CSV table of C-alpha atoms in Angstrom, one decimal:
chain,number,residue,atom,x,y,z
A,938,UNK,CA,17.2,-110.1,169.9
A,939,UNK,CA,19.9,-108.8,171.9
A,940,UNK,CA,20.0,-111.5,174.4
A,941,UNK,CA,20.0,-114.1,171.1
A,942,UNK,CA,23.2,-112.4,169.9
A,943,UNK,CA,24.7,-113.1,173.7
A,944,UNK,CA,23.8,-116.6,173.5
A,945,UNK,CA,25.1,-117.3,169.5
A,946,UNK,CA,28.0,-114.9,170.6
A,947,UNK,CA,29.1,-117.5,173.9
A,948,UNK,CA,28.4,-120.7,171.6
A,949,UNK,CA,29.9,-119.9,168.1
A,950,UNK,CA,32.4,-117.2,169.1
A,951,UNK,CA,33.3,-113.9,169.9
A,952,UNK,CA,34.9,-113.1,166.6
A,953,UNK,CA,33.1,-114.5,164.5
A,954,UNK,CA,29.9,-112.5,165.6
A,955,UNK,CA,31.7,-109.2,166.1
A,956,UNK,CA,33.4,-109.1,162.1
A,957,UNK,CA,30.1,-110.6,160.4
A,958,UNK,CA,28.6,-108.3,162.9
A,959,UNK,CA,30.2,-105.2,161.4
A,960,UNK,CA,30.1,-106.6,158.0
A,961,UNK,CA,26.1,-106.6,157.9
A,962,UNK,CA,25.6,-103.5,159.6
A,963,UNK,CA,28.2,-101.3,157.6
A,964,UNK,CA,25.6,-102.5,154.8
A,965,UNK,CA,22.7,-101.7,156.0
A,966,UNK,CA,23.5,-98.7,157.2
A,967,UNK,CA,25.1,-97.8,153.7
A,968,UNK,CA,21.7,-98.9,152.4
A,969,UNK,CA,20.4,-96.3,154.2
A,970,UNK,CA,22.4,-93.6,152.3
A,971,UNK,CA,20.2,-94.1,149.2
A,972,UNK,CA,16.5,-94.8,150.8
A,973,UNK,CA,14.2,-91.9,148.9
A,974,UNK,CA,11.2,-92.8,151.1
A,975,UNK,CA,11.3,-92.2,155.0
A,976,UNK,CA,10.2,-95.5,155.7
A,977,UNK,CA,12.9,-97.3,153.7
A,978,UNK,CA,15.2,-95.2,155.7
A,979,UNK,CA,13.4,-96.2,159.0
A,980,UNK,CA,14.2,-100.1,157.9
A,981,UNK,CA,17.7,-99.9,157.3
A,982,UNK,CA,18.4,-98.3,160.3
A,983,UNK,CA,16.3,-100.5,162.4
A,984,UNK,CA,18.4,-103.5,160.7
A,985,UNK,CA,21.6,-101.5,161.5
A,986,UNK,CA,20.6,-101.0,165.1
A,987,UNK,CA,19.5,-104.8,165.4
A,988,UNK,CA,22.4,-106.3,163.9
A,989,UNK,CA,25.1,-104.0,166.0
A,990,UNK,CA,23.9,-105.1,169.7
A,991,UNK,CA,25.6,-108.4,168.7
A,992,UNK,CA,29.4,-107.2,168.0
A,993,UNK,CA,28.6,-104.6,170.9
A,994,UNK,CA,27.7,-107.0,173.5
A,995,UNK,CA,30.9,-109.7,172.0
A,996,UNK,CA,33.0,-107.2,172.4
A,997,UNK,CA,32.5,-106.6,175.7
A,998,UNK,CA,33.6,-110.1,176.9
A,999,UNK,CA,36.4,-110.2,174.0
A,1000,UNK,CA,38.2,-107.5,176.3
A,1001,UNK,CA,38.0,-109.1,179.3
A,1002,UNK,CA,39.6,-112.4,178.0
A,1003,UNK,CA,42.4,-111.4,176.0
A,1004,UNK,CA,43.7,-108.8,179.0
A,1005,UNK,CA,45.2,-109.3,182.3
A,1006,UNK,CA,43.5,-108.8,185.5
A,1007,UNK,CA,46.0,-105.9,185.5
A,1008,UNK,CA,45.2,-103.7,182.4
A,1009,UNK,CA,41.2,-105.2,182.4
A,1010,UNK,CA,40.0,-102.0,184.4
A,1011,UNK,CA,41.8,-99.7,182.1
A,1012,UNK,CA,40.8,-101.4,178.9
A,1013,UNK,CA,37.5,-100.8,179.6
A,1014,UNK,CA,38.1,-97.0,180.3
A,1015,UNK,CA,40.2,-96.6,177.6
A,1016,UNK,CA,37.2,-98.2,175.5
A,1017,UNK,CA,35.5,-95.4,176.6
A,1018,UNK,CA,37.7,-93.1,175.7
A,1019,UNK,CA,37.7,-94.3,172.1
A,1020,UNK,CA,33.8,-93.4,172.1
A,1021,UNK,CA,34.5,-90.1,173.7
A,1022,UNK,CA,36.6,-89.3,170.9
A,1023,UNK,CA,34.1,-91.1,168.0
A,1024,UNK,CA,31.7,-88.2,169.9
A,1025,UNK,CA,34.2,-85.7,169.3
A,1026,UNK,CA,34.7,-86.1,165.2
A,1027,UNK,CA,30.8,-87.1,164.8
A,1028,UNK,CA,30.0,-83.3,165.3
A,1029,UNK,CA,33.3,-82.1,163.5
A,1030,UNK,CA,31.8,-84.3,160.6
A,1031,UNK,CA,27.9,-83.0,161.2
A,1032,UNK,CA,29.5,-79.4,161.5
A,1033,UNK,CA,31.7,-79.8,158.0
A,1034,UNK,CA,29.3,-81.7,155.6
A,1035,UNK,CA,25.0,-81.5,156.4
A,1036,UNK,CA,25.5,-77.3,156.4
A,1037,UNK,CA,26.6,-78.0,152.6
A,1038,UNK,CA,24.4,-77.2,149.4
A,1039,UNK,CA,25.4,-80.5,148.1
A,1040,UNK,CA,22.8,-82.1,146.1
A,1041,UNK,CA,23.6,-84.8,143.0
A,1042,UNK,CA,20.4,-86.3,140.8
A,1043,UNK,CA,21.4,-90.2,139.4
A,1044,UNK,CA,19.4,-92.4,137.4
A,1045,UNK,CA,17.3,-89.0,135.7
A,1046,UNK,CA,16.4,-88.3,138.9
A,1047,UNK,CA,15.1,-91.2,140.6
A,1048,UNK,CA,18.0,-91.1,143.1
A,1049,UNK,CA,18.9,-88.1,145.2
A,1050,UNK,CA,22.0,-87.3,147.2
A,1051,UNK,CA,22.5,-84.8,149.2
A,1052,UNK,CA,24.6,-83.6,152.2
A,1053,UNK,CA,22.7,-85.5,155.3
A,1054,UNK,CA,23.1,-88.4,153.1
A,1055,UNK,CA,26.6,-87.9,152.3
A,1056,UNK,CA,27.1,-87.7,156.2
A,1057,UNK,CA,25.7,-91.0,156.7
A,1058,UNK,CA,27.6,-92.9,154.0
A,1059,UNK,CA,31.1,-91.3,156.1
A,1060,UNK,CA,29.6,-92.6,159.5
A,1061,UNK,CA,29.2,-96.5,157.8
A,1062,UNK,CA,33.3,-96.3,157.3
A,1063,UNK,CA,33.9,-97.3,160.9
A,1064,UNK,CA,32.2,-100.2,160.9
A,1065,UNK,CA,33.5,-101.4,157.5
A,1066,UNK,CA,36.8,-100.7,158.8
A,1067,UNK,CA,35.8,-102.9,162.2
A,1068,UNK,CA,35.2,-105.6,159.7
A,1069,UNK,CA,38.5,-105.3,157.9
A,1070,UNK,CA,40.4,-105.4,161.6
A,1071,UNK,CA,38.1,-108.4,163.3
A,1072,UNK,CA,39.6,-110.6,160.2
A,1073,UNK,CA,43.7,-110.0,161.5
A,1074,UNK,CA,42.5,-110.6,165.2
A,1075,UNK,CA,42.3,-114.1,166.6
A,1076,UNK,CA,39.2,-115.7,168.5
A,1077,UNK,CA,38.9,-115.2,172.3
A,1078,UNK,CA,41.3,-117.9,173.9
A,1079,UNK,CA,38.8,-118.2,177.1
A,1080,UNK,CA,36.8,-119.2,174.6
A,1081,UNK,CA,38.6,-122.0,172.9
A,1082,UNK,CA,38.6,-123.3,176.8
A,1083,UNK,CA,35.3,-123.2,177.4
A,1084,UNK,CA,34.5,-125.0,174.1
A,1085,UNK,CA,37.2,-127.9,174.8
A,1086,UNK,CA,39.6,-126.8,171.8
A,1087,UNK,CA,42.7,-126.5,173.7
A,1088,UNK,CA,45.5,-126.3,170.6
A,1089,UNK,CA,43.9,-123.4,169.4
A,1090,UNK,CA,43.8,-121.8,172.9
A,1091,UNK,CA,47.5,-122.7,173.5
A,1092,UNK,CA,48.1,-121.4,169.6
A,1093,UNK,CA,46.4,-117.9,170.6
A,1094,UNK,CA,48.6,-117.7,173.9
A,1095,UNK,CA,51.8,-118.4,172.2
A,1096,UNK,CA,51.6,-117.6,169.1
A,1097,UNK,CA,50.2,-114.2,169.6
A,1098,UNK,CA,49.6,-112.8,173.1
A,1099,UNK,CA,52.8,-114.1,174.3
A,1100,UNK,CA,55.4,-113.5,171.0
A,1101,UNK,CA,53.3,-110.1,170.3
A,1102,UNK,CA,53.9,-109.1,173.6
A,1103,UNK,CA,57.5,-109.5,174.7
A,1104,UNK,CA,59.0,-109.9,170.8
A,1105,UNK,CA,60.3,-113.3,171.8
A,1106,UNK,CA,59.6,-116.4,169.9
A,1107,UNK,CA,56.7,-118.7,170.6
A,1108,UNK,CA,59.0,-121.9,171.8
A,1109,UNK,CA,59.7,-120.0,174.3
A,1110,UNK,CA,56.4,-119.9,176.1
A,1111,UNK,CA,56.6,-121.4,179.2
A,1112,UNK,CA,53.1,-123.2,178.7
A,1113,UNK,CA,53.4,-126.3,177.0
A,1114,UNK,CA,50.1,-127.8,177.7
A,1115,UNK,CA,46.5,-126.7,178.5
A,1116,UNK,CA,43.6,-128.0,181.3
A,1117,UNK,CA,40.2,-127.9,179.5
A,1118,UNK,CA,37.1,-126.8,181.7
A,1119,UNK,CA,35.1,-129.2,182.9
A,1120,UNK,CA,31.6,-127.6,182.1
A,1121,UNK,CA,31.9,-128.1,178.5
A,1122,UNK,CA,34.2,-131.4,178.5
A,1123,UNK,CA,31.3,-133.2,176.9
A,1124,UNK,CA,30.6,-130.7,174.7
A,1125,UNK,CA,31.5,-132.6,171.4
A,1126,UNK,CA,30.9,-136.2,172.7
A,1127,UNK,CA,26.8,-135.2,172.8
A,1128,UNK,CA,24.2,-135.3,169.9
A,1129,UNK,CA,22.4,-132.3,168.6
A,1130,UNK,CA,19.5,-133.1,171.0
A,1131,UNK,CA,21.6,-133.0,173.9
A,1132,UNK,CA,23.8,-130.6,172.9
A,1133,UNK,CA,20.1,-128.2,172.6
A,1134,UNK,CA,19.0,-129.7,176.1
A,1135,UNK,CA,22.9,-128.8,177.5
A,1136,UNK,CA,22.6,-125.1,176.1
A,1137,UNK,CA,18.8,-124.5,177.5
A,1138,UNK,CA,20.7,-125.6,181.1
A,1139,UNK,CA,23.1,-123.0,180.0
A,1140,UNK,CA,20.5,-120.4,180.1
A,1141,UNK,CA,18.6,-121.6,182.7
A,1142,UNK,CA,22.1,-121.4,184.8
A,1143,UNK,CA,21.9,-117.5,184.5
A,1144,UNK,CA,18.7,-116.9,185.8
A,1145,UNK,CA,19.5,-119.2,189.0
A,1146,UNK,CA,20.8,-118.3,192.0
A,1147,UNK,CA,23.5,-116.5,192.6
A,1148,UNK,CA,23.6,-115.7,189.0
A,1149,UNK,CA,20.1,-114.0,189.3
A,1150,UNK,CA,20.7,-111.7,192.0
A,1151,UNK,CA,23.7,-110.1,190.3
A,1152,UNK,CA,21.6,-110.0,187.4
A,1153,UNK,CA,18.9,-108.3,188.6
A,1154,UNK,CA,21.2,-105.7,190.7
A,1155,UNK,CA,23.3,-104.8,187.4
A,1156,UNK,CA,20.5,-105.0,184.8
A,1157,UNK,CA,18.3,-102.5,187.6
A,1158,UNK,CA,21.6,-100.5,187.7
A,1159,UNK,CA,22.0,-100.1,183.7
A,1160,UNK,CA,18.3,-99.4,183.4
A,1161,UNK,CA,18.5,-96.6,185.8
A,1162,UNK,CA,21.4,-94.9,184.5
A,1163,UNK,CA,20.3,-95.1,180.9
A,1164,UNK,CA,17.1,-93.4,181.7
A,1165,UNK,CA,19.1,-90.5,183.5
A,1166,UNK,CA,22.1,-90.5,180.9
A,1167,UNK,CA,21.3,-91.5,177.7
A,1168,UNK,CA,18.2,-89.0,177.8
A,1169,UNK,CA,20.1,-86.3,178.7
A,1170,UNK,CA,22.9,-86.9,176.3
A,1171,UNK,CA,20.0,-87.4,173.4
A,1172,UNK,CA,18.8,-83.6,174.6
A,1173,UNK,CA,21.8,-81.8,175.1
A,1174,UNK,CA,21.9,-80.3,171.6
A,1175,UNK,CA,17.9,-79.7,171.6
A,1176,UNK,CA,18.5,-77.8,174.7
A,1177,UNK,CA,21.6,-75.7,173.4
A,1178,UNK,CA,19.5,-75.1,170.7
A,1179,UNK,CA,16.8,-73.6,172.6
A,1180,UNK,CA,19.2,-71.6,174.6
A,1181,UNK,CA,20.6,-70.1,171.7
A,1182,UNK,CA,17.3,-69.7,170.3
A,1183,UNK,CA,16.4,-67.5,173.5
A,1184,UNK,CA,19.6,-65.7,173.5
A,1185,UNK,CA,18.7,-64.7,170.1
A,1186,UNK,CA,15.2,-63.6,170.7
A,1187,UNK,CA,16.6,-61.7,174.7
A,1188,UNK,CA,19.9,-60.2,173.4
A,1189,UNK,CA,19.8,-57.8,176.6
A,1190,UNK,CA,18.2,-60.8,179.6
A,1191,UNK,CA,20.9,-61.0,182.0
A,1192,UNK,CA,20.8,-63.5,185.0
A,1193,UNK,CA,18.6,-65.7,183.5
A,1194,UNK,CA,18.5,-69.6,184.8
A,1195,UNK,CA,18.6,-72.2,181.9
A,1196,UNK,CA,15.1,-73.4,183.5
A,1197,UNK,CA,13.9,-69.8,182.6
A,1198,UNK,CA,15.4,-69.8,179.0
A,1199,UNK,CA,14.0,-73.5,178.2
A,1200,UNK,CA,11.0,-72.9,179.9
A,1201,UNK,CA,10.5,-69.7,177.7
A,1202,UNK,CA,11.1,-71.4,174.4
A,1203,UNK,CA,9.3,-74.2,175.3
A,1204,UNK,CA,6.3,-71.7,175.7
A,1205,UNK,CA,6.4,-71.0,172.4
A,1206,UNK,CA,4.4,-67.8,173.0
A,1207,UNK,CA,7.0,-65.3,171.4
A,1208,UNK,CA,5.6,-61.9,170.6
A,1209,UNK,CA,6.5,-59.3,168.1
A,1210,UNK,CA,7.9,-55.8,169.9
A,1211,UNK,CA,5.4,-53.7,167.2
A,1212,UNK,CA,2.6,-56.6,167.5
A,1213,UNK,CA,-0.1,-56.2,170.1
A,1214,UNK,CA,-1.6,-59.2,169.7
A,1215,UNK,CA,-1.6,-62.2,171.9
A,1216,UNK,CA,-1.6,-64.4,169.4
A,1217,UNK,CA,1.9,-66.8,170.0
A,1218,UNK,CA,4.4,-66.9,166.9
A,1219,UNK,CA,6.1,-70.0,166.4
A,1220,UNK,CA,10.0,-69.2,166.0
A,1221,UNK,CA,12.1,-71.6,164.4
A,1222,UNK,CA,15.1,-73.0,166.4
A,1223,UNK,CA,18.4,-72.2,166.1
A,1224,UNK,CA,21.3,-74.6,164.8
A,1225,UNK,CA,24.3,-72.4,164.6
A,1226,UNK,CA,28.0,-72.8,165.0
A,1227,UNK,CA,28.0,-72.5,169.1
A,1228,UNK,CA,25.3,-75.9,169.2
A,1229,UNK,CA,28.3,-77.7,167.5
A,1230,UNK,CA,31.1,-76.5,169.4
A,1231,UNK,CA,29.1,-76.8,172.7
A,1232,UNK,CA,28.5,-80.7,172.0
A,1233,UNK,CA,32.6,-81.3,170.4
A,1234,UNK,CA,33.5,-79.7,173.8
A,1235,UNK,CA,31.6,-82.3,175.9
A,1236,UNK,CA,32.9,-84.9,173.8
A,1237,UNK,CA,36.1,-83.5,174.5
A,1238,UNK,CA,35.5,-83.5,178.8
A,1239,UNK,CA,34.4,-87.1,178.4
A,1240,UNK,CA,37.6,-88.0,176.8
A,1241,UNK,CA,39.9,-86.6,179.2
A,1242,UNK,CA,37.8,-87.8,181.9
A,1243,UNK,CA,38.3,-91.3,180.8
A,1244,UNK,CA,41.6,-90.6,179.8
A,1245,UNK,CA,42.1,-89.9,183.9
A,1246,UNK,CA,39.9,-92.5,185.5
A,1247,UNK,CA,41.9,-95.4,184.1
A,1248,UNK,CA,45.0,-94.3,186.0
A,1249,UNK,CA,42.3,-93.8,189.0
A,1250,UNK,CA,40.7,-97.4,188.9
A,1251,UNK,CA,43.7,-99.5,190.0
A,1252,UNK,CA,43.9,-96.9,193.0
A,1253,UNK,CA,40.4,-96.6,193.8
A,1254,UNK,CA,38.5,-99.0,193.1
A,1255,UNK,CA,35.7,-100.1,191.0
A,1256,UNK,CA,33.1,-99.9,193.1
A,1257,UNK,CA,33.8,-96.4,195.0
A,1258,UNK,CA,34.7,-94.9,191.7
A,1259,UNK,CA,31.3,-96.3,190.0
A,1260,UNK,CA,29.3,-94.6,193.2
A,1261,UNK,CA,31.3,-91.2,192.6
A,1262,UNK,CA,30.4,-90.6,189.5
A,1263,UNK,CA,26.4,-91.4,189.7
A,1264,UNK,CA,26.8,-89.1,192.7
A,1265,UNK,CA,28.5,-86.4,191.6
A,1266,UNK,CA,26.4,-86.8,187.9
A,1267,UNK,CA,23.4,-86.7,189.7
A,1268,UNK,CA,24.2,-83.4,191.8
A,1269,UNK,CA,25.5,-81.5,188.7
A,1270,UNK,CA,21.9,-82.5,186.9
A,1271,UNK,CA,20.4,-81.0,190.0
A,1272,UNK,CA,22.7,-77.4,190.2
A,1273,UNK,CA,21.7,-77.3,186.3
A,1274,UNK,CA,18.1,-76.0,187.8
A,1275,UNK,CA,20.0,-73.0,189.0
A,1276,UNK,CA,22.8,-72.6,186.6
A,1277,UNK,CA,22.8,-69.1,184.8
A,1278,UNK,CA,25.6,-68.4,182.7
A,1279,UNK,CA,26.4,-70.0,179.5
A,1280,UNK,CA,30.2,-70.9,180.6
A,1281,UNK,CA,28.5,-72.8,184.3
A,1282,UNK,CA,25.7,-74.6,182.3
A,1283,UNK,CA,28.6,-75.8,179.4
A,1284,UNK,CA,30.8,-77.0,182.1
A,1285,UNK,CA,28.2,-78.6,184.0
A,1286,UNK,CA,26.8,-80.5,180.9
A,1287,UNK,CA,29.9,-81.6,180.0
A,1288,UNK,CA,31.0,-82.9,183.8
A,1289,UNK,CA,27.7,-84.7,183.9
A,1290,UNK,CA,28.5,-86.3,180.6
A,1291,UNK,CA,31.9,-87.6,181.9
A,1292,UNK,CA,30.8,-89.2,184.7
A,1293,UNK,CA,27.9,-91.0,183.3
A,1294,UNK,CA,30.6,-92.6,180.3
A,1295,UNK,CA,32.8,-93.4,183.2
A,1296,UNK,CA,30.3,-95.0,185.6
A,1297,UNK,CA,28.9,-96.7,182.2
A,1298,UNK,CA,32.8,-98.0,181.5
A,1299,UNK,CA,33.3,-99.1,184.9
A,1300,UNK,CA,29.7,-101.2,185.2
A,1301,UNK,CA,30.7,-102.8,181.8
A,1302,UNK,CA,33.2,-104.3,183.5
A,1303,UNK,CA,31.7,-105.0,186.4
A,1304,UNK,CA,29.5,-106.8,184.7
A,1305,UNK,CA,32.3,-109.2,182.6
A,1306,UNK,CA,34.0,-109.8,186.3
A,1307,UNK,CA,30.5,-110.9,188.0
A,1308,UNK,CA,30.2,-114.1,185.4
A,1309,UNK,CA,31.6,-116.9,184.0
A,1310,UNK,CA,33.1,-117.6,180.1
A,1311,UNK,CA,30.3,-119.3,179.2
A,1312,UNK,CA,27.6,-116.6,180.4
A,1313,UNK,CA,29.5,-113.6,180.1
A,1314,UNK,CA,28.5,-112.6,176.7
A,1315,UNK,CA,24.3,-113.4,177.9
A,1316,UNK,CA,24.9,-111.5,181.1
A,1317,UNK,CA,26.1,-108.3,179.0
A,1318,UNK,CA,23.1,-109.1,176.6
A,1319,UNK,CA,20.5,-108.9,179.1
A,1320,UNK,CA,21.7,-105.8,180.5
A,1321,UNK,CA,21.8,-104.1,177.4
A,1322,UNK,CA,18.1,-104.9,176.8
A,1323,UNK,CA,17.2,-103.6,180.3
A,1324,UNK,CA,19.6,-100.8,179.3
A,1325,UNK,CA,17.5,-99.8,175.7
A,1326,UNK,CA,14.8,-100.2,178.0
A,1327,UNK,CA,15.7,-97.5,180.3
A,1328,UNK,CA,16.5,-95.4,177.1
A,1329,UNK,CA,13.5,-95.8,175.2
A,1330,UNK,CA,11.7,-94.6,179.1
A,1331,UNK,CA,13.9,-91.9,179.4
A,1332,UNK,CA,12.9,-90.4,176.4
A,1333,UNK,CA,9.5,-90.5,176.6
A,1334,UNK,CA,9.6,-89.3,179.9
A,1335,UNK,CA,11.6,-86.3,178.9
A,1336,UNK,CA,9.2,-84.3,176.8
A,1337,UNK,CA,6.5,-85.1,178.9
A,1338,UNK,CA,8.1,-84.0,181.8
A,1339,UNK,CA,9.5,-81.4,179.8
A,1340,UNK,CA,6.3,-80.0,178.3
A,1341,UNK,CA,5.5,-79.0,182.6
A,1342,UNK,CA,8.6,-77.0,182.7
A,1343,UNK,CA,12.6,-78.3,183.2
A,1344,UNK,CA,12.9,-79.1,186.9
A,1345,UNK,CA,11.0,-81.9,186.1
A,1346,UNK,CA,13.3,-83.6,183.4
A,1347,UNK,CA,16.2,-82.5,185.5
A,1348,UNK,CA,14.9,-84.1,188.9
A,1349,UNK,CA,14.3,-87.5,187.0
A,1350,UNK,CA,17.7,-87.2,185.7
A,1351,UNK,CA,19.2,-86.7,188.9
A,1352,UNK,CA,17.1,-89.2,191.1
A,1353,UNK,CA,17.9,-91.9,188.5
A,1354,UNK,CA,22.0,-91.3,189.0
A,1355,UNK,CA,21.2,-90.8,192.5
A,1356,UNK,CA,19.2,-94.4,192.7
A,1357,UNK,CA,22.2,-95.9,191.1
A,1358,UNK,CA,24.5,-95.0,193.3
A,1359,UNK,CA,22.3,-96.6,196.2
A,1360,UNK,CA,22.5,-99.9,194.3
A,1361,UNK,CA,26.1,-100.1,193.6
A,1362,UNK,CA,26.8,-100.4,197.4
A,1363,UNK,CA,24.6,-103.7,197.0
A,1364,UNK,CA,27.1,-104.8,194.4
A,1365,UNK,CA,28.6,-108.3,195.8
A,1366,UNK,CA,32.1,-106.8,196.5
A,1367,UNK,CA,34.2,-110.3,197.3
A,1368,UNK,CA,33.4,-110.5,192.9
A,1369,UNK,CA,34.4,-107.3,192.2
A,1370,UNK,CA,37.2,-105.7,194.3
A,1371,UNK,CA,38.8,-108.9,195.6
A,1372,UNK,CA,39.6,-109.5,191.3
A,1373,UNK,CA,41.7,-106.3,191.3
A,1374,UNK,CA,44.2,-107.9,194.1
């Protein structure tokens, strides 16, 4: 499904798929609010998910064509840093309205509201409000090119790049006229049967060569870091949570390792000081007001992090910057095994996330700069499958690996980063670097 959103999203538009985009998932996700019955709930959110990879994946390639080679690389970090800080309030809002007693009966009854469902009607007003600022931007001028319609190309230069950026008027663009691209200069001279032939050659063109070696590096490359990252960030506050839970149940252990505190709650053998018997007691974890802040300040290191690394990019380099941060991500994951205070294994959660939204920013974009107009939007699809993929792996992997004690969930994490790193420096670089110049 993802990959049919990239190919509707580089034949009907960018814009058009990004606000109906946000306009059907701020529904069903709203929709969501009221289910009563689990799998109801389980519907609406698979809808929302499905219907979201489309305005994620446009909006990837709707960067890259209305910026300058010159502010791309920063967008794209800068895009991150807006997540960064949507990872900061979603906790502030968790913290403020699920620990309420809220709880309204409608209809005599047949309709319940309570807190967690108040929280998820606030978390659909992003995506309305997406919607509502989609409908005041214009449609992606690369892609007017690409689709022959040069007047509304030259229209989106002048009228609203160029005037919106320097304040002048619009005669005054120095463009007067536009070259179209030759790839789609038949576009609207074809029937419908050609025009379906002309887009399957359209697909077919990505999975040739040299298209399909990039491919295949960079989908490899999101696949491996979404195993190691995205599981990780999924069981961050799980794993606070059992670290509090163990602090709680050991007020006097001192020099314990995390893999010692997660191992012992993972156990679950907990035994009562007055209670001779071997028989384990389940203890119930524990959610309190450090799990939140713990998870706000991580958010918080990923937004400065970003915040930094798009001064960095210009200077360093995409490619060395991408291989520093699955490096150094992949040797925090490993000093994790060892970490004993709560202050080292904080910081080194939070590092570790940083560096994985950064390297994720900067492969985005790696990924834009590695194709053309008309497969941009596919290319970005096709790696966001491989990366939901690597997700989905990841966590399954985790608890398995988990459930034989932590160096195990932590040495995946690690040798994934690690294995990412290794493939950047296969990256084709006369693509990538040679664009910043």
């Amino acid at each position: 499904m993802v990959f049919v959103w990239g190919y509707l999203a580089d034949t009907v538009g960018r814009k058009k798929i990004m606000l109906y985009g946000y306009l059907c998932s701020s529904i069903f996700s709203f929709a969501s609010c009221f289910s009563q019955v689990s799998w109801l709930l389980i519907v609406f959110k698979f809808l929302s998910g499905v219907v979201i990879c489309g305005p994620h994946a446009a909006l990837m390639s709707y960067l890259a064509e209305i910026h300058s080679e010159i502010f791309r690389s920063r967008v794209y970090l800068w895009l991150g840093v807006a997540f960064s800080l949507g990872n900061i309030i979603l906790p502030c809002l968790a913290w403020l309205i699920i620990p309420q007693t809220w709880r309204w009966n409608i209809f005599k009854y047949q309709l319940e509201l309570n807190s967690w469902r108040i929280f998820l009607a606030v978390c659909t007003i992003p995506e309305f409000l997406a919607f509502i600022a989609m409908s005041f931007f214009p449609e992606s001028p690369r892609f007017f090119l690409s689709r022959k319609k040069l007047d509304e190309a030259l229209l989106v230069f002048r009228n609203i790049i160029y005037s919106m950026n320097t304040g002048k008027h619009p005669d005054t663009y120095p463009v007067k006229c536009l070259v179209e691209e030759n790839f789609f200069a038949e576009f609207e001279k074809r029937g419908i049967m050609k025009n379906i032939f002309h887009n399957c050659q359209q697909i077919k063109s990505l999975f040739q060569l040299p298209n399909i070696y990039k491919l295949s590096l960079l989908a490899s490359i999101q696949f491996a870091s979404t195993v190691g990252s995205n599981s990780m960030k999924l069981w961050i506050p799980e794993l606070f949570s059992m670290i509090e839970t163990y602090t709680v149940i050991h007020p006097n252990s001192e020099s314990v390792t995390v893999c010692k505190m997660l191992n012992g709650i993972n156990s679950h053998s907990y035994f009562n000081g007055n209670n001779s018997s071997s028989v384990p007691v389940c203890q119930e974890s524990i959610v309190n007001a450090t799990v939140y802040i713990n998870s706000i300040v991580i958010s918080l290191t990923g937004f400065i992090g970003c915040s930094l690394a798009s001064s960095l990019v210009p200077i360093v380099g995409k490619l060395k910057l991408m291989v520093f941060c699955f490096v150094t991500s992949g040797v925090c994951c490993c000093i994790l095994f060892w970490a004993e205070k709560s202050n080292v294994i904080l910081a080194l959660f939070s590092v570790f996330v940083a560096l994985s939204n950064i390297g994720a920013a900067v492969l985005t974009l790696i990924i834009v700069d590695n194709f053309p107009t008309y497969l941009r939007t596919m290319a970005v699809s096709v790696t966001m499958v491989f990366g939901r993929l690597g997700a989905v792996v990841g966590n399954l992997l985790f608890p398995v690996l988990f459930a034989f004690g932590c160096f195990g969930p932590f040495t995946m994490i690690g040798a994934t980063c690690l294995v990412c790193a290794v493939l950047t420096v296969f990256l084709p670089k006369n693509t990538t670097e040679e664009m910043e110049t």
